[in-house]
mmCIF file of C-alpha atoms in Angstrom:
data_model
loop_
_atom_site.group_PDB
_atom_site.id
_atom_site.type_symbol
_atom_site.label_atom_id
_atom_site.label_comp_id
_atom_site.label_asym_id
_atom_site.label_seq_id
_atom_site.Cartn_x
_atom_site.Cartn_y
_atom_site.Cartn_z
ATOM 1 C CA UNK A 1 143.938 117.417 131.534
ATOM 2 C CA UNK A 2 140.729 116.663 129.657
ATOM 3 C CA UNK A 3 137.823 119.023 129.996
ATOM 4 C CA UNK A 4 134.802 117.696 131.869
ATOM 5 C CA UNK A 5 132.688 117.941 128.696
ATOM 6 C CA UNK A 6 135.140 115.616 126.976
ATOM 7 C CA UNK A 7 135.010 113.030 129.683
ATOM 8 C CA UNK A 8 133.024 109.980 128.739
ATOM 9 C CA UNK A 9 132.470 107.023 130.949
ATOM 10 C CA UNK A 10 130.424 104.035 129.957
ATOM 11 C CA UNK A 11 127.532 103.325 132.253
ATOM 12 C CA UNK A 12 128.311 100.252 134.344
ATOM 13 C CA UNK A 13 126.378 97.129 133.451
ATOM 14 C CA UNK A 14 123.849 96.474 136.238
ATOM 15 C CA UNK A 15 124.254 93.207 138.097
ATOM 16 C CA UNK A 16 121.971 90.992 140.127
ATOM 17 C CA UNK A 17 123.700 92.350 143.228
ATOM 18 C CA UNK A 18 122.547 95.862 142.270
ATOM 19 C CA UNK A 19 118.994 94.605 141.867
ATOM 20 C CA UNK A 20 119.174 92.806 145.222
ATOM 21 C CA UNK A 21 120.349 95.981 147.016
ATOM 22 C CA UNK A 22 117.647 98.141 145.444
ATOM 23 C CA UNK A 23 114.900 95.593 146.148
ATOM 24 C CA UNK A 24 116.180 94.754 149.618
ATOM 25 C CA UNK A 25 116.435 91.018 148.972
ATOM 26 C CA UNK A 26 119.153 88.422 148.464
ATOM 27 C CA UNK A 27 120.806 87.703 145.101
ATOM 28 C CA UNK A 28 119.313 84.222 145.271
ATOM 29 C CA UNK A 29 115.827 85.729 145.462
ATOM 30 C CA UNK A 30 116.584 87.910 142.434
ATOM 31 C CA UNK A 31 117.674 84.813 140.534
ATOM 32 C CA UNK A 32 114.570 82.852 141.543
ATOM 33 C CA UNK A 33 112.226 85.662 140.495
ATOM 34 C CA UNK A 34 113.829 86.648 137.203
ATOM 35 C CA UNK A 35 114.416 83.051 136.103
ATOM 36 C CA UNK A 36 110.818 82.096 136.941
ATOM 37 C CA UNK A 37 111.925 79.329 139.283
ATOM 38 C CA UNK A 38 108.780 77.504 140.336
ATOM 39 C CA UNK A 39 110.408 75.294 142.979
ATOM 40 C CA UNK A 40 110.844 78.183 145.445
ATOM 41 C CA UNK A 41 107.850 79.999 146.944
ATOM 42 C CA UNK A 42 108.233 83.769 146.887
ATOM 43 C CA UNK A 43 105.459 86.209 147.793
ATOM 44 C CA UNK A 44 103.913 88.300 145.036
ATOM 45 C CA UNK A 45 104.917 91.644 146.663
ATOM 46 C CA UNK A 46 108.555 90.495 146.740
ATOM 47 C CA UNK A 47 108.371 89.355 143.119
ATOM 48 C CA UNK A 48 106.926 92.723 142.129
ATOM 49 C CA UNK A 49 109.637 94.601 144.031
ATOM 50 C CA UNK A 50 112.396 92.600 142.320
ATOM 51 C CA UNK A 51 110.918 93.125 138.849
ATOM 52 C CA UNK A 52 110.498 96.852 139.438
ATOM 53 C CA UNK A 53 114.106 97.133 140.632
ATOM 54 C CA UNK A 54 115.362 95.209 137.605
ATOM 55 C CA UNK A 55 113.334 97.426 135.269
ATOM 56 C CA UNK A 56 114.584 100.609 136.938
ATOM 57 C CA UNK A 57 118.210 99.502 136.600
ATOM 58 C CA UNK A 58 117.781 98.003 133.137
ATOM 59 C CA UNK A 59 118.963 94.614 134.341
ATOM 60 C CA UNK A 60 118.293 91.371 132.474
ATOM 61 C CA UNK A 61 119.613 87.910 133.443
ATOM 62 C CA UNK A 62 122.755 86.711 131.661
ATOM 63 C CA UNK A 63 121.708 83.775 129.497
ATOM 64 C CA UNK A 64 125.217 82.311 129.312
ATOM 65 C CA UNK A 65 125.638 82.439 133.090
ATOM 66 C CA UNK A 66 122.292 80.755 133.586
ATOM 67 C CA UNK A 67 123.316 78.060 131.105
ATOM 68 C CA UNK A 68 126.510 77.396 133.047
ATOM 69 C CA UNK A 69 124.562 76.965 136.271
ATOM 70 C CA UNK A 70 121.985 74.695 134.656
ATOM 71 C CA UNK A 71 124.518 72.682 132.655
ATOM 72 C CA UNK A 72 122.741 73.533 129.385
ATOM 73 C CA UNK A 73 121.055 76.477 127.695
ATOM 74 C CA UNK A 74 117.319 77.038 127.338
ATOM 75 C CA UNK A 75 117.729 78.011 123.698
ATOM 76 C CA UNK A 76 115.689 76.297 120.989
ATOM 77 C CA UNK A 77 117.054 77.041 117.548
ATOM 78 C CA UNK A 78 114.687 77.271 114.579
ATOM 79 C CA UNK A 79 116.429 77.550 111.213
ATOM 80 C CA UNK A 80 114.706 80.423 109.403
ATOM 81 C CA UNK A 81 112.712 79.427 106.351
ATOM 82 C CA UNK A 82 114.208 80.887 103.179
ATOM 83 C CA UNK A 83 111.330 79.706 101.000
ATOM 84 C CA UNK A 84 107.746 81.052 100.763
ATOM 85 C CA UNK A 85 106.122 78.510 103.080
ATOM 86 C CA UNK A 86 102.660 80.078 103.089
ATOM 87 C CA UNK A 87 100.107 81.070 105.745
ATOM 88 C CA UNK A 88 99.509 77.540 107.069
ATOM 89 C CA UNK A 89 103.133 76.979 108.036
ATOM 90 C CA UNK A 90 103.513 80.552 109.289
ATOM 91 C CA UNK A 91 100.627 80.018 111.707
ATOM 92 C CA UNK A 92 102.158 76.721 112.836
ATOM 93 C CA UNK A 93 105.544 78.378 113.485
ATOM 94 C CA UNK A 94 103.923 81.172 115.468
ATOM 95 C CA UNK A 95 102.066 78.635 117.634
ATOM 96 C CA UNK A 96 105.293 76.691 118.179
ATOM 97 C CA UNK A 97 107.241 79.757 119.289
ATOM 98 C CA UNK A 98 104.536 80.934 121.688
ATOM 99 C CA UNK A 99 104.295 77.461 123.225
ATOM 100 C CA UNK A 100 108.072 77.131 123.641
ATOM 101 C CA UNK A 101 108.223 80.551 125.294
ATOM 102 C CA UNK A 102 105.479 79.476 127.714
ATOM 103 C CA UNK A 103 107.711 76.522 128.652
ATOM 104 C CA UNK A 104 110.525 78.986 129.478
ATOM 105 C CA UNK A 105 112.633 78.348 126.371
ATOM 106 C CA UNK A 106 114.329 81.100 124.413
ATOM 107 C CA UNK A 107 113.522 80.714 120.715
ATOM 108 C CA UNK A 108 116.221 81.846 118.304
ATOM 109 C CA UNK A 109 115.628 81.914 114.560
ATOM 110 C CA UNK A 110 118.800 81.328 112.563
ATOM 111 C CA UNK A 111 119.190 82.594 109.013
ATOM 112 C CA UNK A 112 120.494 79.521 107.209
ATOM 113 C CA UNK A 113 120.361 80.757 103.616
ATOM 114 C CA UNK A 114 123.337 79.432 101.663
ATOM 115 C CA UNK A 115 124.349 76.884 104.294
ATOM 116 C CA UNK A 116 124.551 73.228 103.335
ATOM 117 C CA UNK A 117 123.927 70.201 105.574
ATOM 118 C CA UNK A 118 126.899 69.756 107.944
ATOM 119 C CA UNK A 119 127.997 73.363 107.451
ATOM 120 C CA UNK A 120 124.639 74.479 108.813
ATOM 121 C CA UNK A 121 124.860 72.040 111.736
ATOM 122 C CA UNK A 122 128.283 73.441 112.720
ATOM 123 C CA UNK A 123 126.944 77.003 112.551
ATOM 124 C CA UNK A 124 123.967 76.120 114.745
ATOM 125 C CA UNK A 125 126.174 74.207 117.184
ATOM 126 C CA UNK A 126 128.253 77.342 117.829
ATOM 127 C CA UNK A 127 125.264 78.814 119.693
ATOM 128 C CA UNK A 128 125.032 75.736 121.963
ATOM 129 C CA UNK A 129 121.253 75.279 121.710
ATOM 130 C CA UNK A 130 119.571 72.746 123.945
ATOM 131 C CA UNK A 131 117.312 71.803 121.028
ATOM 132 C CA UNK A 132 117.092 72.268 117.271
ATOM 133 C CA UNK A 133 113.800 71.974 115.393
ATOM 134 C CA UNK A 134 114.415 71.776 111.658
ATOM 135 C CA UNK A 135 111.511 71.952 109.210
ATOM 136 C CA UNK A 136 113.629 70.608 106.392
ATOM 137 C CA UNK A 137 114.879 73.785 104.713
ATOM 138 C CA UNK A 138 118.354 72.377 105.349
ATOM 139 C CA UNK A 139 118.603 68.613 104.926
ATOM 140 C CA UNK A 140 120.349 67.432 108.085
ATOM 141 C CA UNK A 141 122.607 64.388 107.863
ATOM 142 C CA UNK A 142 123.464 61.840 110.578
ATOM 143 C CA UNK A 143 126.864 63.562 110.842
ATOM 144 C CA UNK A 144 125.152 66.920 111.369
ATOM 145 C CA UNK A 145 122.953 65.470 114.093
ATOM 146 C CA UNK A 146 126.060 64.111 115.824
ATOM 147 C CA UNK A 147 127.751 67.529 115.622
ATOM 148 C CA UNK A 148 124.765 69.131 117.323
ATOM 149 C CA UNK A 149 124.566 66.500 120.055
ATOM 150 C CA UNK A 150 128.283 66.741 120.795
ATOM 151 C CA UNK A 151 127.820 70.498 121.271
ATOM 152 C CA UNK A 152 125.176 69.867 123.929
ATOM 153 C CA UNK A 153 121.903 69.676 122.009
ATOM 154 C CA UNK A 154 119.662 67.257 123.872
ATOM 155 C CA UNK A 155 116.945 67.277 121.237
ATOM 156 C CA UNK A 156 117.363 67.381 117.464
ATOM 157 C CA UNK A 157 113.926 67.159 115.883
ATOM 158 C CA UNK A 158 113.310 67.164 112.160
ATOM 159 C CA UNK A 159 110.022 67.586 110.329
ATOM 160 C CA UNK A 160 110.130 66.498 106.735
ATOM 161 C CA UNK A 161 109.418 63.783 104.233
ATOM 162 C CA UNK A 162 112.350 61.579 105.330
ATOM 163 C CA UNK A 163 113.765 60.279 108.590
ATOM 164 C CA UNK A 164 117.254 61.279 109.695
ATOM 165 C CA UNK A 165 119.377 58.825 111.674
ATOM 166 C CA UNK A 166 120.056 60.020 115.196
ATOM 167 C CA UNK A 167 117.302 62.637 115.214
ATOM 168 C CA UNK A 168 113.762 62.491 116.496
ATOM 169 C CA UNK A 169 112.332 62.546 112.970
ATOM 170 C CA UNK A 170 108.662 63.380 112.565
ATOM 171 C CA UNK A 171 107.631 62.533 109.027
ATOM 172 C CA UNK A 172 105.167 64.822 107.263
ATOM 173 C CA UNK A 173 103.706 62.977 104.291
ATOM 174 C CA UNK A 174 103.586 65.672 101.594
ATOM 175 C CA UNK A 175 102.863 62.965 99.034
ATOM 176 C CA UNK A 176 99.448 62.428 100.568
ATOM 177 C CA UNK A 177 98.452 65.993 99.667
ATOM 178 C CA UNK A 178 98.994 65.353 95.961
ATOM 179 C CA UNK A 179 97.521 61.867 96.191
ATOM 180 C CA UNK A 180 94.145 62.863 97.673
ATOM 181 C CA UNK A 181 93.836 65.849 95.331
ATOM 182 C CA UNK A 182 94.314 63.758 92.193
ATOM 183 C CA UNK A 183 92.198 60.876 93.508
ATOM 184 C CA UNK A 184 89.382 63.379 93.828
ATOM 185 C CA UNK A 185 89.882 64.569 90.247
ATOM 186 C CA UNK A 186 89.945 61.001 88.909
ATOM 187 C CA UNK A 187 86.709 60.255 90.793
ATOM 188 C CA UNK A 188 85.172 63.296 89.091
ATOM 189 C CA UNK A 189 85.951 61.769 85.691
ATOM 190 C CA UNK A 190 89.072 63.799 84.841
ATOM 191 C CA UNK A 191 91.682 61.912 82.882
ATOM 192 C CA UNK A 192 94.477 64.264 81.818
ATOM 193 C CA UNK A 193 95.560 66.067 84.951
ATOM 194 C CA UNK A 194 98.178 68.770 85.239
ATOM 195 C CA UNK A 195 100.191 69.115 88.466
ATOM 196 C CA UNK A 196 101.786 72.490 89.126
ATOM 197 C CA UNK A 197 105.447 72.313 90.132
ATOM 198 C CA UNK A 198 106.544 75.738 91.471
ATOM 199 C CA UNK A 199 109.797 77.047 90.024
ATOM 200 C CA UNK A 200 110.625 79.090 93.139
ATOM 201 C CA UNK A 201 113.848 77.829 94.774
ATOM 202 C CA UNK A 202 113.387 75.692 97.891
ATOM 203 C CA UNK A 203 109.811 74.564 97.261
ATOM 204 C CA UNK A 204 110.942 71.262 95.774
ATOM 205 C CA UNK A 205 110.928 69.819 99.315
ATOM 206 C CA UNK A 206 107.109 70.087 99.140
ATOM 207 C CA UNK A 207 106.461 69.985 95.398
ATOM 208 C CA UNK A 208 108.449 66.822 94.606
ATOM 209 C CA UNK A 209 106.579 64.545 97.027
ATOM 210 C CA UNK A 210 103.225 66.077 96.028
ATOM 211 C CA UNK A 211 103.936 65.305 92.371
ATOM 212 C CA UNK A 212 104.923 61.747 93.281
ATOM 213 C CA UNK A 213 101.713 61.368 95.296
ATOM 214 C CA UNK A 214 99.722 62.534 92.261
ATOM 215 C CA UNK A 215 101.422 59.901 90.113
ATOM 216 C CA UNK A 216 100.561 57.223 92.662
ATOM 217 C CA UNK A 217 96.919 58.295 92.497
ATOM 218 C CA UNK A 218 96.655 57.541 88.753
ATOM 219 C CA UNK A 219 98.574 54.257 88.879
ATOM 220 C CA UNK A 220 96.400 51.478 87.510
ATOM 221 C CA UNK A 221 93.887 53.889 85.933
ATOM 222 C CA UNK A 222 93.573 55.326 82.437
ATOM 223 C CA UNK A 223 94.344 58.819 83.780
ATOM 224 C CA UNK A 224 97.689 60.546 83.299
ATOM 225 C CA UNK A 225 99.598 63.240 85.184
ATOM 226 C CA UNK A 226 101.465 66.061 83.448
ATOM 227 C CA UNK A 227 103.971 68.186 85.451
ATOM 228 C CA UNK A 228 103.471 71.929 84.889
ATOM 229 C CA UNK A 229 106.387 74.204 85.893
ATOM 230 C CA UNK A 230 105.021 77.570 87.039
ATOM 231 C CA UNK A 231 106.534 80.701 88.565
ATOM 232 C CA UNK A 232 104.405 82.686 90.983
ATOM 233 C CA UNK A 233 103.998 85.492 88.439
ATOM 234 C CA UNK A 234 101.114 86.612 86.226
ATOM 235 C CA UNK A 235 103.287 86.357 83.112
ATOM 236 C CA UNK A 236 104.148 82.729 83.820
ATOM 237 C CA UNK A 237 100.507 81.842 84.544
ATOM 238 C CA UNK A 238 99.312 83.602 81.387
ATOM 239 C CA UNK A 239 101.893 81.758 79.308
ATOM 240 C CA UNK A 240 100.794 78.413 80.735
ATOM 241 C CA UNK A 241 97.101 79.210 80.191
ATOM 242 C CA UNK A 242 97.786 80.352 76.621
ATOM 243 C CA UNK A 243 98.788 76.825 75.560
ATOM 244 C CA UNK A 244 96.277 74.990 77.750
ATOM 245 C CA UNK A 245 94.024 73.536 75.089
ATOM 246 C CA UNK A 246 97.017 72.284 73.108
ATOM 247 C CA UNK A 247 98.044 70.283 76.173
ATOM 248 C CA UNK A 248 94.623 68.647 76.308
ATOM 249 C CA UNK A 249 94.308 68.997 80.085
ATOM 250 C CA UNK A 250 90.919 68.688 81.768
ATOM 251 C CA UNK A 251 92.045 69.222 85.380
ATOM 252 C CA UNK A 252 94.887 70.609 87.463
ATOM 253 C CA UNK A 253 96.161 70.181 90.992
ATOM 254 C CA UNK A 254 97.844 73.544 91.433
ATOM 255 C CA UNK A 255 100.230 72.784 94.362
ATOM 256 C CA UNK A 256 98.445 75.130 96.805
ATOM 257 C CA UNK A 257 95.640 77.693 96.917
ATOM 258 C CA UNK A 258 97.883 80.619 96.034
ATOM 259 C CA UNK A 259 99.125 79.010 92.814
ATOM 260 C CA UNK A 260 95.608 77.715 92.133
ATOM 261 C CA UNK A 261 94.095 81.202 92.342
ATOM 262 C CA UNK A 262 96.831 82.621 90.132
ATOM 263 C CA UNK A 263 96.359 79.926 87.482
ATOM 264 C CA UNK A 264 92.551 79.889 87.633
ATOM 265 C CA UNK A 265 92.401 83.621 86.918
ATOM 266 C CA UNK A 266 94.768 83.156 83.971
ATOM 267 C CA UNK A 267 92.684 80.260 82.619
ATOM 268 C CA UNK A 268 89.498 82.284 82.838
ATOM 269 C CA UNK A 269 91.164 85.243 81.120
ATOM 270 C CA UNK A 270 92.186 82.849 78.325
ATOM 271 C CA UNK A 271 88.538 81.836 77.856
ATOM 272 C CA UNK A 272 88.818 78.429 79.546
ATOM 273 C CA UNK A 273 85.805 77.750 81.749
ATOM 274 C CA UNK A 274 86.274 76.357 85.274
ATOM 275 C CA UNK A 275 85.207 73.659 86.042
ATOM 276 C CA UNK A 276 83.473 72.807 82.739
ATOM 277 C CA UNK A 277 86.655 72.594 80.658
ATOM 278 C CA UNK A 278 89.199 72.316 83.468
ATOM 279 C CA UNK A 279 88.697 71.418 87.122
ATOM 280 C CA UNK A 280 91.039 73.172 89.590
ATOM 281 C CA UNK A 281 92.125 72.005 93.041
ATOM 282 C CA UNK A 282 94.520 73.777 95.433
ATOM 283 C CA UNK A 283 95.572 73.042 98.996
ATOM 284 C CA UNK A 284 95.738 74.802 102.399
ATOM 285 C CA UNK A 285 92.045 75.879 102.440
ATOM 286 C CA UNK A 286 92.722 79.616 102.542
ATOM 287 C CA UNK A 287 89.789 81.940 103.199
ATOM 288 C CA UNK A 288 90.378 83.814 99.932
ATOM 289 C CA UNK A 289 89.738 80.610 97.976
ATOM 290 C CA UNK A 290 86.194 80.509 99.354
ATOM 291 C CA UNK A 291 85.550 84.046 98.161
ATOM 292 C CA UNK A 292 86.413 83.288 94.535
ATOM 293 C CA UNK A 293 83.838 82.412 91.922
ATOM 294 C CA UNK A 294 83.777 79.533 91.347
ATOM 295 C CA UNK A 295 84.737 78.709 94.918
ATOM 296 C CA UNK A 296 88.042 76.868 95.014
ATOM 297 C CA UNK A 297 88.176 73.165 95.826
ATOM 298 C CA UNK A 298 91.156 72.458 98.044
ATOM 299 C CA UNK A 299 93.029 69.962 100.180
ATOM 300 C CA UNK A 300 92.618 70.840 103.824
ATOM 301 C CA UNK A 301 95.796 70.050 105.758
ATOM 302 C CA UNK A 302 95.439 69.436 109.486
ATOM 303 C CA UNK A 303 98.978 69.945 110.772
ATOM 304 C CA UNK A 304 100.243 68.964 114.172
ATOM 305 C CA UNK A 305 99.493 71.773 116.642
ATOM 306 C CA UNK A 306 102.499 73.909 117.564
ATOM 307 C CA UNK A 307 101.823 73.321 121.257
ATOM 308 C CA UNK A 308 102.138 69.555 120.781
ATOM 309 C CA UNK A 309 105.530 69.928 119.118
ATOM 310 C CA UNK A 310 106.698 72.283 121.874
ATOM 311 C CA UNK A 311 105.707 69.687 124.478
ATOM 312 C CA UNK A 312 107.634 67.061 122.521
ATOM 313 C CA UNK A 313 110.730 69.301 122.485
ATOM 314 C CA UNK A 314 110.452 69.727 126.252
ATOM 315 C CA UNK A 315 110.017 65.997 126.886
ATOM 316 C CA UNK A 316 113.044 65.094 124.739
ATOM 317 C CA UNK A 317 115.177 67.758 126.450
ATOM 318 C CA UNK A 318 114.233 66.227 129.790
ATOM 319 C CA UNK A 319 114.768 62.667 128.541
ATOM 320 C CA UNK A 320 116.860 62.506 125.325
ATOM 321 C CA UNK A 321 116.336 58.738 125.094
ATOM 322 C CA UNK A 322 112.568 59.041 124.853
ATOM 323 C CA UNK A 323 110.912 58.287 121.540
ATOM 324 C CA UNK A 324 108.390 60.702 120.026
ATOM 325 C CA UNK A 325 104.769 59.664 120.106
ATOM 326 C CA UNK A 326 103.725 58.436 116.677
ATOM 327 C CA UNK A 327 101.013 60.677 115.262
ATOM 328 C CA UNK A 328 99.591 61.777 111.938
ATOM 329 C CA UNK A 329 101.448 65.041 111.350
ATOM 330 C CA UNK A 330 99.844 65.982 108.067
ATOM 331 C CA UNK A 331 96.294 64.652 107.802
ATOM 332 C CA UNK A 332 94.886 65.677 104.408
ATOM 333 C CA UNK A 333 91.379 65.618 102.971
ATOM 334 C CA UNK A 334 89.680 67.232 100.000
ATOM 335 C CA UNK A 335 87.156 70.026 100.528
ATOM 336 C CA UNK A 336 84.914 69.843 97.470
ATOM 337 C CA UNK A 337 83.682 73.171 96.115
ATOM 338 C CA UNK A 338 82.623 74.561 92.738
ATOM 339 C CA UNK A 339 85.994 74.615 90.919
ATOM 340 C CA UNK A 340 86.126 70.817 90.618
#
């Protein structure tokens, strides 16, 4: 016979029936309160009593059970970015998650590092999300979209530079960022313009279209564009600045403000004056760029508001056949300051 001190019994998992008994209400009322059901009117004192009972018992609703009752989950899957996407996109993602939560969706971020196309879609489908919002870190294919829809996803929304068959694809024109930056430099009389291409893995989804947009900006002019590979490291920036005059460059679009600030400091340390010898333009309009001397010219990007995308997710979940409203997802304009 085991000694009492050796006895160990797992605490029973509290159920909605336990909450109902403690609160003195029906299980249906517990469900209505804890699932935020708006269609049923329940007094505030009753709601408070149910929540207090649930908190005392440590009870939380079972997401899978709720999904079975509803016929689908309330989970929106966001593949986790595995690239340094910067403050602008981080703010957008935070807004999106808050807005989805306000619409009673559960947001799950999925680490997709190392997963390719259809492999990623199968991994996401295992969680049975009602919606997937992909920012392009994994390039979905039509087959991947079909895998997700067969698993129950009502909305598959992609944000990127290309449309994906079967998905509600919202195109973000990264090329415009490079185009307006270099158009500005050409207007300022610059003719040999460097374009920073980050060497960090994953950023090619932004950098490639921006470089192409820069090339479009000089088409038909006597200006030229020179790609400049750069790692986000002082050593790499110093090496690039050390051979600057040999390259004969009189301007640079530095991909974004962070790379622009890194490179501008290296250029100044190498004795190259900004903007007299070389004009510098970044993008994202970060506060720190305004505090530099000279103040950094930049491309201001007005992204779609996270709340608007959350509302689109909700509307497609409710009506999968609906088409997304066409809107400018990445309006870009140059903010002219001292560095150009």
